[in-house]
Backbone as CSV, one residue per row, in Angstrom:
resi,resn,N_x,N_y,N_z,CA_x,CA_y,CA_z,C_x,C_y,C_z
1,MET,95.379,122.624,160.395,94.491,121.447,160.410,95.019,120.402,159.427
2,THR,95.312,119.231,159.894,95.871,118.187,159.046,94.767,117.460,158.313
3,ALA,95.153,116.796,157.228,94.167,116.043,156.449,93.540,114.942,157.278
4,ALA,94.318,114.388,158.225,93.796,113.285,159.027,92.648,113.729,159.923
5,SER,92.624,115.042,160.268,91.585,115.527,161.176,90.339,115.997,160.445
6,LEU,90.378,115.999,159.130,89.211,116.430,158.365,88.088,115.405,158.499
7,PRO,86.836,115.858,158.591,85.735,114.893,158.612,85.603,114.224,157.248
8,PRO,85.035,113.036,157.183,84.896,112.351,155.896,83.857,113.051,155.029
9,PRO,84.000,112.964,153.703,83.015,113.615,152.829,81.624,112.986,152.924
10,ILE,81.585,111.688,153.199,80.295,111.010,153.397,80.345,110.246,154.710
11,LEU,79.448,110.579,155.626,79.383,109.897,156.907,78.002,109.276,157.052
12,LEU,77.966,107.987,157.313,76.707,107.275,157.515,76.572,106.925,158.991
13,VAL,75.615,107.559,159.659,75.328,107.266,161.059,74.200,106.247,161.064
14,LEU,74.510,105.032,161.487,73.600,103.912,161.279,73.129,103.322,162.607
15,GLY,71.840,103.479,162.887,71.281,102.914,164.108,70.153,103.769,164.647
16,ASP,69.392,103.202,165.587,68.184,103.867,166.068,68.293,104.351,167.513
17,GLU,69.518,104.461,168.028,69.685,105.031,169.362,69.884,106.544,169.219
18,GLU,68.895,107.306,169.662,68.874,108.744,169.417,70.101,109.463,169.963
19,LEU,70.491,109.162,171.176,71.635,109.857,171.767,72.906,109.606,170.976
20,LEU,73.183,108.349,170.636,74.410,108.022,169.913,74.408,108.636,168.519
21,ALA,73.243,108.620,167.860,73.149,109.206,166.524,73.365,110.712,166.585
22,THR,72.715,111.365,167.532,72.841,112.816,167.663,74.274,113.202,168.001
23,ARG,74.899,112.428,168.867,76.283,112.720,169.244,77.217,112.565,168.050
24,ALA,76.982,111.555,167.229,77.826,111.355,166.046,77.694,112.524,165.079
25,VAL,76.459,112.999,164.900,76.230,114.149,164.014,76.911,115.384,164.580
26,THR,76.762,115.604,165.873,77.374,116.773,166.504,78.888,116.742,166.386
27,ASP,79.486,115.581,166.621,80.946,115.454,166.528,81.427,115.755,165.113
28,ALA,80.713,115.222,164.114,81.115,115.447,162.721,80.934,116.906,162.334
29,THR,79.834,117.497,162.772,79.582,118.906,162.472,80.635,119.792,163.119
30,ASP,80.968,119.496,164.371,82.001,120.271,165.064,83.345,120.169,164.350
31,ALA,83.658,118.970,163.836,84.920,118.785,163.121,84.959,119.637,161.859
32,ALA,83.817,119.704,161.149,83.748,120.507,159.930,83.890,121.993,160.243
33,VAL,83.231,122.429,161.312,83.306,123.843,161.692,84.707,124.199,162.184
34,ALA,85.396,123.243,162.805,86.773,123.483,163.235,87.680,123.725,162.033
35,VAL,87.391,123.032,160.931,88.160,123.234,159.703,87.848,124.597,159.095
36,ASP,86.545,124.940,159.102,86.098,126.199,158.506,84.981,126.775,159.368
37,PRO,85.298,127.756,160.226,84.270,128.331,161.112,83.097,128.944,160.368
38,ASP,83.274,129.249,159.092,82.192,129.834,158.299,81.401,128.785,157.514
39,ALA,81.655,127.527,157.792,80.951,126.465,157.063,79.440,126.611,157.239
40,ASP,78.711,126.382,156.163,77.249,126.485,156.166,76.675,125.124,156.581
41,VAL,76.017,125.066,157.743,75.471,123.814,158.268,73.961,123.810,158.098
42,ARG,73.446,122.795,157.418,72.001,122.705,157.198,71.530,121.272,157.448
43,SER,70.282,121.160,157.909,69.722,119.853,158.251,68.391,119.670,157.535
44,TYR,68.169,118.467,156.992,66.962,118.192,156.216,66.399,116.812,156.570
45,GLU,65.114,116.655,156.360,64.462,115.349,156.469,64.499,114.699,155.088
46,ALA,65.042,113.496,155.008,65.236,112.846,153.711,63.923,112.640,152.964
47,GLY,62.861,112.297,153.674,61.595,112.011,153.016,60.959,113.211,152.365
48,ALA,61.398,114.427,152.716,60.791,115.635,152.165,61.585,116.217,151.002
49,LEU,62.725,115.609,150.652,63.590,116.164,149.615,63.327,115.541,148.242
50,THR,63.501,116.358,147.219,63.426,115.868,145.846,64.839,115.781,145.275
51,VAL,64.972,115.100,144.142,66.276,114.985,143.496,66.800,116.357,143.093
52,GLY,65.916,117.202,142.583,66.334,118.545,142.181,66.876,119.350,143.346
53,GLU,66.234,119.247,144.491,66.685,120.001,145.665,68.048,119.520,146.146
54,ILE,68.228,118.208,146.203,69.507,117.696,146.694,70.622,117.986,145.696
55,ALA,70.308,117.979,144.401,71.317,118.296,143.390,71.791,119.740,143.553
56,GLU,70.858,120.639,143.844,71.229,122.035,144.054,72.083,122.200,145.313
57,MET,71.753,121.462,146.362,72.517,121.556,147.610,73.947,121.038,147.444
58,LEU,74.105,120.029,146.603,75.405,119.390,146.450,76.246,119.994,145.338
59,SER,75.674,120.865,144.535,76.410,121.450,143.423,77.415,122.469,143.941
60,PRO,78.520,122.695,143.205,79.540,123.654,143.653,78.946,125.037,143.886
61,SER,79.359,125.672,144.973,78.842,127.000,145.309,79.599,128.079,144.558
62,LEU,78.880,129.100,144.108,79.515,130.226,143.429,80.391,131.028,144.380
63,PHE,80.081,130.958,145.658,80.794,131.754,146.643,81.854,130.950,147.390
64,GLY,82.008,129.700,147.048,82.996,128.868,147.718,82.584,128.548,149.147
65,GLY,83.535,128.047,149.922,83.242,127.720,151.315,82.732,126.304,151.461
66,ARG,82.931,125.768,152.644,82.497,124.408,152.913,81.048,124.384,153.366
67,ARG,80.403,123.255,153.120,79.015,123.058,153.532,78.887,121.726,154.253
68,VAL,77.996,121.713,155.228,77.674,120.491,155.957,76.187,120.236,155.770
69,LEU,75.849,119.122,155.157,74.450,118.759,154.933,74.125,117.529,155.772
70,VAL,73.180,117.679,156.677,72.743,116.573,157.528,71.409,116.073,156.984
71,LEU,71.389,114.835,156.585,70.187,114.227,156.018,69.638,113.228,157.022
72,ARG,68.547,113.587,157.680,67.988,112.765,158.749,66.903,111.829,158.223
73,ALA,66.651,110.759,158.971,65.644,109.758,158.609,65.848,109.290,157.167
74,ALA,67.080,108.906,156.856,67.429,108.526,155.487,66.651,107.309,155.006
75,GLN,66.166,106.497,155.948,65.386,105.324,155.550,64.077,105.706,154.855
76,ASP,63.660,106.987,154.967,62.417,107.451,154.339,62.633,108.065,152.972
77,ALA,63.884,108.109,152.503,64.176,108.726,151.212,63.529,107.947,150.063
78,ARG,63.086,108.679,149.040,62.487,108.039,147.863,63.569,107.424,146.980
79,LYS,63.134,106.500,146.140,64.100,105.721,145.361,64.962,106.588,144.453
80,ASP,64.371,107.604,143.804,65.166,108.430,142.898,66.214,109.242,143.663
81,LEU,65.873,109.641,144.886,66.838,110.363,145.700,67.966,109.433,146.143
82,VAL,67.618,108.202,146.505,68.625,107.212,146.890,69.599,106.989,145.744
83,THR,69.070,106.805,144.544,69.922,106.575,143.370,70.887,107.736,143.155
84,ALA,70.359,108.966,143.272,71.184,110.147,143.046,72.281,110.273,144.104
85,LEU,71.946,110.008,145.348,72.923,110.176,146.423,73.982,109.082,146.422
86,VAL,73.593,107.870,146.089,74.582,106.795,145.998,75.566,107.088,144.862
87,ALA,75.052,107.615,143.750,75.935,107.993,142.645,76.868,109.126,143.065
88,TYR,76.326,110.100,143.801,77.152,111.218,144.268,78.242,110.727,145.223
89,ALA,77.915,109.765,146.072,78.863,109.277,147.071,80.107,108.652,146.446
90,LYS,79.996,108.229,145.223,81.155,107.627,144.545,82.173,108.673,144.129
91,ASN,81.747,109.935,144.009,82.657,111.022,143.632,82.196,112.313,144.302
92,PRO,82.319,112.394,145.629,81.768,113.540,146.352,82.594,114.808,146.193
93,ASP,81.961,115.937,146.381,82.620,117.239,146.365,83.463,117.358,147.643
94,PRO,84.745,117.659,147.546,85.591,117.730,148.750,85.213,118.865,149.704
95,ASP,84.436,119.831,149.237,84.034,120.944,150.089,82.654,120.738,150.713
96,VAL,82.078,119.561,150.508,80.761,119.259,151.079,80.892,118.044,151.985
97,TYR,80.403,118.161,153.204,80.364,117.036,154.131,78.909,116.595,154.254
98,LEU,78.630,115.420,153.762,77.278,114.883,153.782,77.165,113.878,154.928
99,ILE,76.279,114.154,155.866,76.053,113.286,157.016,74.669,112.671,156.879
100,VAL,74.629,111.376,156.697,73.367,110.665,156.475,73.025,109.878,157.729
101,VAL,71.871,110.154,158.302,71.434,109.481,159.529,70.353,108.471,159.169
102,HIS,70.637,107.205,159.364,69.751,106.116,158.948,69.462,105.239,160.157
103,ALA,68.202,104.912,160.377,67.812,104.153,161.568,68.224,102.690,161.516
104,GLY,68.679,102.216,160.375,69.007,100.799,160.252,67.750,99.984,160.004
105,GLY,67.877,98.687,160.028,66.723,97.839,159.776,66.469,97.645,158.289
106,ALA,65.334,97.031,157.990,65.023,96.652,156.611,64.600,97.834,155.752
107,LYS,63.908,98.800,156.346,63.423,99.939,155.568,64.592,100.780,155.076
108,GLY,64.632,100.997,153.764,65.695,101.807,153.188,67.070,101.187,153.255
109,LYS,67.124,99.858,153.407,68.419,99.189,153.559,69.312,99.394,152.337
110,ALA,68.696,99.465,151.160,69.490,99.634,149.940,70.269,100.938,149.961
111,PHE,69.710,101.970,150.584,70.401,103.251,150.679,71.660,103.106,151.536
112,ALA,71.507,102.525,152.715,72.660,102.345,153.594,73.711,101.457,152.936
113,ASP,73.275,100.377,152.320,74.220,99.471,151.660,74.944,100.168,150.523
114,GLY,74.216,100.991,149.763,74.826,101.706,148.641,75.881,102.695,149.096
115,LEU,75.600,103.417,150.177,76.579,104.372,150.697,77.818,103.651,151.216
116,LYS,77.607,102.517,151.902,78.757,101.758,152.403,79.614,101.249,151.244
117,ALA,78.955,100.752,150.208,79.690,100.251,149.052,80.458,101.370,148.345
118,ALA,79.932,102.598,148.428,80.592,103.741,147.782,81.735,104.296,148.619
119,GLY,81.927,103.751,149.809,83.052,104.166,150.627,82.724,105.092,151.778
120,ALA,81.453,105.242,152.110,81.089,106.111,153.221,81.662,105.574,154.525
121,GLN,82.076,106.483,155.389,82.517,106.073,156.724,81.274,105.830,157.575
122,VAL,81.255,104.715,158.292,80.076,104.317,159.068,80.345,104.504,160.556
123,VAL,79.396,105.173,161.230,79.430,105.289,162.692,78.216,104.537,163.231
124,PRO,78.410,103.451,163.962,77.259,102.706,164.487,76.570,103.484,165.604
125,ALA,75.245,103.444,165.595,74.449,104.123,166.630,73.274,103.233,167.021
126,VAL,73.545,101.956,167.151,72.476,101.006,167.462,72.173,101.039,168.961
127,LYS,70.956,100.686,169.304,70.566,100.624,170.707,71.410,99.578,171.433
128,LEU,71.773,99.899,172.638,72.560,98.965,173.433,71.636,97.908,174.011
129,LYS,71.817,96.674,173.599,70.906,95.595,174.003,71.340,94.933,175.311
130,GLY,72.635,94.710,175.448,73.112,93.941,176.589,73.449,94.803,177.794
131,HIS,73.330,94.219,178.951,73.622,94.934,180.198,75.081,95.368,180.250
132,ARG,75.980,94.497,179.804,77.397,94.842,179.839,77.705,96.037,178.951
133,ASP,76.975,96.141,177.835,77.172,97.299,176.946,76.780,98.594,177.649
134,ARG,75.701,98.532,178.437,75.268,99.740,179.140,76.221,100.103,180.278
135,VAL,76.764,99.093,180.932,77.779,99.358,181.957,78.987,100.047,181.314
136,ALA,79.398,99.541,180.161,80.534,100.146,179.458,80.208,101.576,179.040
137,PHE,78.959,101.806,178.640,78.551,103.160,178.242,78.710,104.129,179.416
138,VAL,78.243,103.731,180.595,78.341,104.596,181.777,79.798,104.900,182.091
139,ARG,80.628,103.884,182.066,82.045,104.095,182.370,82.697,105.023,181.344
140,ASP,82.327,104.846,180.071,82.871,105.713,179.022,82.404,107.160,179.197
141,GLU,81.137,107.340,179.606,80.621,108.694,179.832,81.414,109.401,180.923
142,ILE,81.648,108.697,182.009,82.419,109.278,183.104,83.835,109.601,182.639
143,ARG,84.409,108.702,181.872,85.768,108.905,181.374,85.836,110.097,180.418
144,ARG,84.823,110.237,179.555,84.774,111.368,178.616,84.770,112.696,179.369
145,ALA,84.141,112.706,180.533,84.031,113.936,181.320,85.228,114.147,182.234
146,GLY,86.213,113.244,182.169,87.423,113.413,182.947,87.420,112.716,184.294
147,GLY,86.450,111.829,184.516,86.376,111.137,185.797,86.746,109.672,185.689
148,ARG,86.569,108.975,186.799,86.808,107.536,186.852,85.617,106.869,187.518
149,CYS,85.273,105.689,187.026,84.070,105.012,187.504,84.329,103.511,187.594
150,THR,83.979,102.915,188.721,84.131,101.478,188.882,82.929,100.752,188.266
151,ASP,83.112,99.470,188.040,82.008,98.676,187.499,80.801,98.669,188.434
152,ASP,81.060,98.556,189.737,79.926,98.497,190.647,79.198,99.836,190.724
153,ALA,79.915,100.943,190.492,79.261,102.250,190.440,78.372,102.354,189.208
154,ALA,78.875,101.861,188.076,78.065,101.873,186.854,76.824,101.006,187.030
155,GLU,76.982,99.861,187.668,75.840,98.988,187.943,74.824,99.712,188.826
156,ALA,75.307,100.408,189.852,74.413,101.117,190.760,73.679,102.241,190.050
157,LEU,74.358,102.934,189.147,73.709,104.031,188.422,72.633,103.506,187.485
158,LEU,72.907,102.390,186.829,71.898,101.764,185.968,70.669,101.356,186.780
159,ALA,70.894,100.799,187.961,69.779,100.380,188.803,68.965,101.580,189.269
160,ALA,69.634,102.717,189.485,68.947,103.894,190.013,68.262,104.715,188.939
161,VAL,68.897,104.863,187.782,68.396,105.775,186.754,67.619,105.046,185.663
162,GLY,67.994,103.816,185.359,67.334,103.089,184.283,68.223,102.973,183.062
163,ASN,67.654,102.515,181.958,68.444,102.193,180.773,68.430,103.262,179.684
164,ASP,67.660,104.339,179.870,67.611,105.389,178.857,68.967,106.095,178.796
165,LEU,69.595,106.094,177.616,70.951,106.621,177.516,71.009,108.118,177.777
166,ARG,69.953,108.849,177.398,69.960,110.290,177.646,69.975,110.577,179.139
167,GLU,69.145,109.850,179.887,69.115,110.039,181.331,70.430,109.609,181.967
168,LEU,70.998,108.521,181.460,72.281,108.071,181.989,73.382,109.097,181.720
169,ALA,73.392,109.657,180.516,74.402,110.658,180.180,74.263,111.888,181.065
170,SER,73.028,112.319,181.298,72.797,113.473,182.172,73.224,113.165,183.605
171,ALA,72.911,111.960,184.060,73.286,111.576,185.417,74.802,111.538,185.576
172,CYS,75.490,111.011,184.584,76.958,110.976,184.641,77.530,112.389,184.701
173,SER,76.989,113.265,183.875,77.456,114.644,183.849,77.242,115.318,185.198
174,GLN,76.070,115.081,185.800,75.771,115.701,187.087,76.678,115.160,188.195
175,LEU,76.943,113.859,188.156,77.832,113.271,189.163,79.231,113.877,189.076
176,ILE,79.721,114.064,187.864,81.041,114.668,187.684,81.047,116.097,188.222
177,ALA,79.953,116.839,187.951,79.879,118.234,188.390,79.831,118.360,189.910
178,ASP,79.228,117.363,190.572,78.994,117.467,192.017,80.031,116.745,192.870
179,THR,80.987,116.079,192.234,81.973,115.297,192.982,83.373,115.619,192.480
180,ASP,84.353,114.911,193.021,85.733,115.097,192.563,86.052,114.250,191.339
181,GLY,85.033,113.585,190.775,85.230,112.806,189.559,85.536,111.346,189.778
182,ARG,85.759,110.964,191.039,86.014,109.542,191.334,84.697,108.937,191.824
183,ILE,84.049,108.192,190.928,82.696,107.723,191.187,82.714,106.265,191.616
184,GLY,82.265,106.022,192.847,82.119,104.671,193.355,80.663,104.375,193.649
185,ALA,80.378,103.163,194.026,79.000,102.778,194.317,78.418,103.606,195.460
186,ASP,79.266,103.970,196.423,78.779,104.776,197.541,78.374,106.166,197.082
187,THR,79.097,106.709,196.087,78.737,108.014,195.535,77.364,107.962,194.900
188,VAL,77.139,106.948,194.086,75.846,106.806,193.416,74.735,106.641,194.442
189,ALA,74.991,105.863,195.484,73.971,105.616,196.506,73.536,106.907,197.175
190,ARG,74.490,107.836,197.378,74.148,109.097,198.040,73.219,109.950,197.178
191,TYR,73.403,109.875,195.855,72.669,110.766,194.966,71.427,110.135,194.339
192,TYR,71.443,108.831,194.136,70.364,108.183,193.382,69.842,106.963,194.117
193,LYS,69.467,107.158,195.338,68.921,106.045,196.110,67.423,105.942,195.819
194,GLY,66.903,104.721,195.565,65.461,104.557,195.427,65.041,103.988,194.096
195,ARG,63.785,104.197,193.761,63.237,103.625,192.538,63.950,104.157,191.309
196,ALA,64.093,103.290,190.307,64.817,103.683,189.105,64.173,104.867,188.421
197,GLU,62.845,104.944,188.432,62.181,105.981,187.656,62.074,107.315,188.380
198,VAL,62.563,107.401,189.612,62.479,108.646,190.364,63.877,109.184,190.620
199,SER,64.149,110.383,190.135,65.421,111.046,190.361,65.161,112.541,190.286
200,GLY,66.202,113.333,190.453,66.045,114.773,190.313,65.553,115.160,188.934
201,PHE,65.965,114.383,187.921,65.531,114.688,186.559,64.028,114.481,186.401
202,THR,63.486,113.476,187.084,62.040,113.232,187.019,61.284,114.431,187.564
203,VAL,61.726,114.937,188.709,61.093,116.105,189.319,61.220,117.315,188.402
204,ALA,62.428,117.556,187.895,62.681,118.736,187.068,61.877,118.708,185.774
205,ASP,61.846,117.559,185.109,61.122,117.469,183.847,59.644,117.789,184.019
206,ALA,59.042,117.287,185.102,57.624,117.557,185.337,57.401,119.021,185.689
207,ALA,58.272,119.601,186.515,58.108,120.994,186.922,58.260,121.945,185.734
208,VAL,59.234,121.685,184.878,59.521,122.586,183.768,58.373,122.640,182.763
209,VAL,57.633,121.550,182.608,56.486,121.571,181.679,55.194,121.948,182.396
210,GLY,55.297,122.320,183.671,54.133,122.802,184.398,53.226,121.732,184.967
211,ASP,53.700,120.496,185.020,52.881,119.404,185.569,53.120,119.344,187.077
212,LEU,52.444,120.223,187.820,52.665,120.343,189.250,52.353,119.058,190.015
213,PRO,51.211,118.390,189.758,50.939,117.155,190.511,52.021,116.096,190.334
214,ALA,52.482,115.908,189.088,53.515,114.902,188.842,54.839,115.291,189.498
215,ALA,55.170,116.580,189.453,56.420,117.039,190.050,56.407,116.849,191.568
216,LEU,55.289,117.191,192.197,55.199,117.038,193.652,55.212,115.569,194.062
217,GLU,54.511,114.741,193.292,54.501,113.303,193.603,55.906,112.735,193.508
218,ALA,56.624,113.086,192.428,57.984,112.582,192.249,58.903,113.105,193.355
219,LEU,58.745,114.382,193.696,59.593,114.966,194.737,59.369,114.286,196.084
220,ARG,58.113,114.136,196.450,57.820,113.565,197.769,58.272,112.115,197.857
221,TRP,58.094,111.364,196.756,58.550,109.983,196.776,60.074,109.914,196.838
222,ALA,60.731,110.762,196.051,62.195,110.757,196.046,62.739,111.053,197.440
223,LEU,62.163,112.035,198.106,62.626,112.359,199.458,62.296,111.233,200.442
224,HIS,61.149,110.614,200.232,60.732,109.536,201.123,61.696,108.357,201.075
225,ILE,62.191,108.049,199.892,63.078,106.891,199.753,64.546,107.257,199.930
226,GLY,64.815,108.532,200.227,66.170,108.909,200.595,67.032,109.532,199.531
227,VAL,66.446,109.993,198.410,67.248,110.686,197.405,67.749,111.992,198.008
228,ASP,69.043,112.262,197.826,69.626,113.471,198.395,69.011,114.722,197.763
229,PRO,68.674,115.761,198.541,68.077,116.977,197.982,68.990,117.744,197.027
230,VAL,70.306,117.610,197.176,71.228,118.397,196.352,71.078,118.108,194.858
231,PRO,71.116,116.835,194.401,70.950,116.609,192.963,69.556,116.967,192.464
232,ILE,68.542,116.940,193.326,67.205,117.367,192.904,67.220,118.862,192.606
233,ALA,67.813,119.635,193.515,67.915,121.077,193.304,68.762,121.394,192.072
234,ASP,69.858,120.648,191.888,70.711,120.852,190.711,69.954,120.558,189.420
235,ALA,69.204,119.460,189.419,68.464,119.085,188.217,67.399,120.126,187.883
236,LEU,66.733,120.660,188.903,65.718,121.686,188.670,66.347,122.943,188.083
237,ALA,67.457,123.376,188.655,68.139,124.569,188.142,68.645,124.352,186.722
238,ASP,69.211,123.167,186.482,69.738,122.881,185.148,68.622,122.836,184.106
239,GLY,67.469,122.251,184.478,66.350,122.180,183.541,65.856,123.551,183.136
240,ILE,65.709,124.443,184.090,65.219,125.795,183.794,66.264,126.583,183.018
241,ARG,67.511,126.477,183.445,68.585,127.191,182.758,68.700,126.741,181.298
242,THR,68.552,125.446,181.064,68.649,124.932,179.702,67.511,125.460,178.831
243,VAL,66.284,125.452,179.362,65.148,125.985,178.605,65.361,127.468,178.299
244,ALA,65.877,128.216,179.269,66.104,129.648,179.059,67.146,129.888,177.966
245,ARG,68.233,129.141,177.996,69.279,129.320,176.982,68.796,128.944,175.594
246,VAL,68.077,127.832,175.508,67.581,127.400,174.202,66.529,128.369,173.678
247,SER,65.659,128.864,174.543,64.631,129.814,174.124,65.248,131.104,173.596
248,SER,66.301,131.573,174.259,66.923,132.835,173.848,67.756,132.694,172.582
249,ALA,68.077,131.451,172.202,68.902,131.227,171.009,68.125,131.404,169.721
250,GLY,66.789,131.471,169.822,65.973,131.642,168.625,65.715,130.343,167.905
251,ARG,65.117,130.458,166.750,64.768,129.270,165.985,65.990,128.677,165.290
252,GLY,65.884,127.417,165.000,66.966,126.710,164.336,66.950,125.258,164.737
253,SER,67.589,124.433,163.944,67.628,123.014,164.280,68.569,122.793,165.450
254,ALA,68.341,121.709,166.150,69.191,121.389,167.295,70.641,121.221,166.869
255,TYR,70.858,120.678,165.677,72.219,120.483,165.189,72.908,121.822,164.959
256,GLN,72.165,122.799,164.440,72.746,124.106,164.176,73.066,124.849,165.465
257,LEU,72.232,124.659,166.490,72.414,125.379,167.747,73.419,124.712,168.677
258,ALA,73.699,123.436,168.437,74.539,122.678,169.380,75.903,123.328,169.579
259,GLY,76.529,123.763,168.493,77.859,124.350,168.599,77.865,125.648,169.378
260,SER,76.926,126.544,169.057,76.917,127.852,169.710,76.507,127.766,171.177
261,LEU,75.647,126.812,171.511,75.184,126.691,172.888,76.068,125.779,173.736
262,GLY,76.901,124.984,173.078,77.749,124.060,173.820,76.971,122.953,174.493
263,MET,75.884,122.512,173.846,75.050,121.442,174.392,74.886,120.358,173.342
264,PRO,74.645,119.123,173.770,74.318,118.080,172.796,72.965,118.361,172.160
265,ALA,72.810,117.970,170.896,71.578,118.282,170.175,70.349,117.647,170.810
266,TRP,70.487,116.443,171.398,69.312,115.805,171.997,68.789,116.627,173.172
267,LYS,69.700,117.269,173.899,69.266,118.088,175.033,68.563,119.350,174.542
268,ILE,69.044,119.905,173.429,68.414,121.086,172.847,67.016,120.749,172.347
269,GLU,66.884,119.597,171.682,65.567,119.194,171.168,64.564,119.041,172.310
270,ARG,64.989,118.455,173.416,64.086,118.293,174.555,63.713,119.652,175.142
271,ALA,64.704,120.549,175.248,64.430,121.883,175.791,63.506,122.686,174.875
272,GLN,63.630,122.483,173.564,62.719,123.163,172.642,61.278,122.735,172.865
273,ARG,61.079,121.448,173.138,59.722,120.980,173.442,59.242,121.531,174.782
274,GLN,60.139,121.546,175.764,59.760,122.007,177.096,59.526,123.517,177.143
275,SER,60.085,124.262,176.200,59.987,125.722,176.247,58.624,126.253,175.839
276,ARG,57.796,125.394,175.242,56.469,125.856,174.831,55.662,126.266,176.060
277,GLY,55.096,127.451,176.013,54.305,127.935,177.136,55.064,128.859,178.070
278,TRP,56.379,128.932,177.912,57.172,129.816,178.755,57.273,131.208,178.139
279,THR,57.319,132.230,178.991,57.611,133.596,178.573,58.951,134.004,179.170
280,PRO,59.585,135.046,178.614,60.855,135.501,179.199,60.718,135.876,180.677
281,ASP,59.637,136.569,181.038,59.445,136.947,182.439,59.259,135.710,183.320
282,GLY,58.534,134.740,182.794,58.331,133.516,183.546,59.634,132.789,183.810
283,LEU,60.520,132.756,182.818,61.804,132.082,182.981,62.687,132.805,183.999
284,VAL,62.635,134.145,183.991,63.408,134.907,184.983,62.931,134.551,186.394
285,THR,61.586,134.518,186.566,61.041,134.173,187.878,61.435,132.761,188.289
286,ALA,61.383,131.807,187.342,61.728,130.416,187.646,63.199,130.275,187.994
287,MET,64.062,130.973,187.280,65.492,130.887,187.583,65.798,131.468,188.960
288,ARG,65.090,132.521,189.319,65.286,133.096,190.648,64.854,132.098,191.730
289,ALA,63.728,131.438,191.486,63.246,130.445,192.451,64.228,129.284,192.581
290,ALA,64.777,128.834,191.451,65.739,127.724,191.482,67.022,128.129,192.201
291,ALA,67.459,129.385,191.999,68.662,129.862,192.676,68.449,129.931,194.185
292,ASP,67.280,130.424,194.588,66.965,130.476,196.022,66.930,129.067,196.628
293,CYS,66.379,128.133,195.861,66.295,126.753,196.319,67.684,126.157,196.488
294,ASN,68.566,126.385,195.506,69.931,125.871,195.595,70.652,126.433,196.810
295,ALA,70.465,127.730,197.056,71.121,128.353,198.200,70.625,127.745,199.516
296,ALA,69.312,127.470,199.572,68.743,126.894,200.783,69.194,125.455,200.987
297,VAL,69.154,124.664,199.920,69.486,123.245,200.023,70.968,123.040,200.325
298,LYS,71.814,123.828,199.670,73.259,123.651,199.842,73.806,124.476,201.010
299,GLY,72.981,125.391,201.497,73.431,126.234,202.591,72.989,125.747,203.948
300,GLY,72.422,124.534,203.994,72.056,123.961,205.279,70.760,124.487,205.853
301,ALA,69.776,124.728,204.997,68.476,125.181,205.481,67.891,124.163,206.454
302,ASP,67.106,124.656,207.400,66.506,123.769,208.397,65.590,122.736,207.763
303,ASP,64.870,123.143,206.719,63.918,122.231,206.066,64.180,122.239,204.564
304,ARG,65.097,121.372,204.139,65.455,121.339,202.715,64.310,120.811,201.866
305,ALA,63.514,119.915,202.406,62.368,119.391,201.660,61.376,120.511,201.371
306,TYR,61.152,121.381,202.350,60.231,122.503,202.148,60.773,123.453,201.079
307,ALA,62.094,123.681,201.082,62.700,124.555,200.071,62.482,124.002,198.669
308,LEU,62.633,122.686,198.524,62.410,122.061,197.214,60.950,122.149,196.798
309,GLU,60.049,121.872,197.718,58.626,121.911,197.396,58.196,123.331,197.023
310,ARG,58.687,124.300,197.744,58.358,125.689,197.431,58.876,126.064,196.038
311,ALA,60.068,125.578,195.671,60.629,125.872,194.350,59.794,125.235,193.248
312,VAL,59.330,124.008,193.467,58.491,123.338,192.465,57.193,124.126,192.245
313,PHE,56.568,124.561,193.329,55.366,125.393,193.207,55.668,126.675,192.423
314,ALA,56.790,127.314,192.748,57.140,128.578,192.106,57.415,128.405,190.612
315,VAL,58.105,127.321,190.248,58.421,127.076,188.838,57.138,126.811,188.043
316,ALA,56.271,125.969,188.581,55.021,125.678,187.888,54.171,126.939,187.740
317,ALA,54.133,127.786,188.782,53.369,129.027,188.710,53.971,129.994,187.700
318,ALA,55.306,130.037,187.631,55.974,130.931,186.685,55.648,130.549,185.248
319,ARG,55.590,129.275,184.982,55.229,128.846,183.624,53.777,129.174,183.319
320,ARG,52.910,128.960,184.295,51.489,129.194,184.075,51.149,130.680,183.943
321,GLU,51.837,131.514,184.737,51.456,132.915,184.807,52.420,133.844,184.081
322,GLY,53.505,133.279,183.554,54.431,134.131,182.800,55.213,135.095,183.660
323,GLY,55.347,134.783,184.960,56.170,135.631,185.814,55.421,136.767,186.447
324,ARG,54.135,136.855,186.229,53.356,137.961,186.806,53.227,137.769,188.312
């Protein structure tokens, strides 16, 4: 591992776009773990920390080894903690990687400014305001996954899915998984035709939390306006599979679990919320229903809409009844 590939000792993730901030933290954490697989990764809320606690976390360890400290919501840090951390940033411990996540804006601005003045590396994570920025984001997502995307395809995906970056990232990932990676406007039209707020993800999200009326309404509307059944079935299977994997991983912060699960932290956080109310037996039943649905939809079933509707009923029942 070369010095150039080492993560910076102080990283300031600055901005209020959740996906970009989470991705920056995950990338930095992964880089630290690549240097030292035994690195101790911990995540804290800045507003809940005292100067004494942070001093203990940053002090040299008796046992050696690298540490990664993620300090979230840094704009909520108290003044004495800000003073201590800005002073530390001027002479950081080379075995500690401090990742500070700050929403930007006026609140806590002195903290962000102090870290920048002390030499912290800054990763911008601001919300994308302009349409062209979002088009570029879609194209970059496809490129990151190994595909190619035209401008008109990115425009079509934005029109179909909306401006939420998490949904756009998921949609890009699904398109890459279901195609040869060359994404044109016609590809998007086949998978995401219709209202922006209705897609396979809309159906899956409602079904996974047990909201049967919302899931059925979204499903019926999506089919009515011509959304292809295949991405709906894929989204349902992916939603259940993700909840099952996150549930089985046990407790821990999304940042800590991201590496072992191979998922972005924002997806883990959403799955942790969605997992409430599920039992292991219920998840087994739901995964079986989703697998049957995928086989029917992709295997040329006579009534693919019925297969999807039956799966939505089964998933909602599995959550409610725990698989009984």
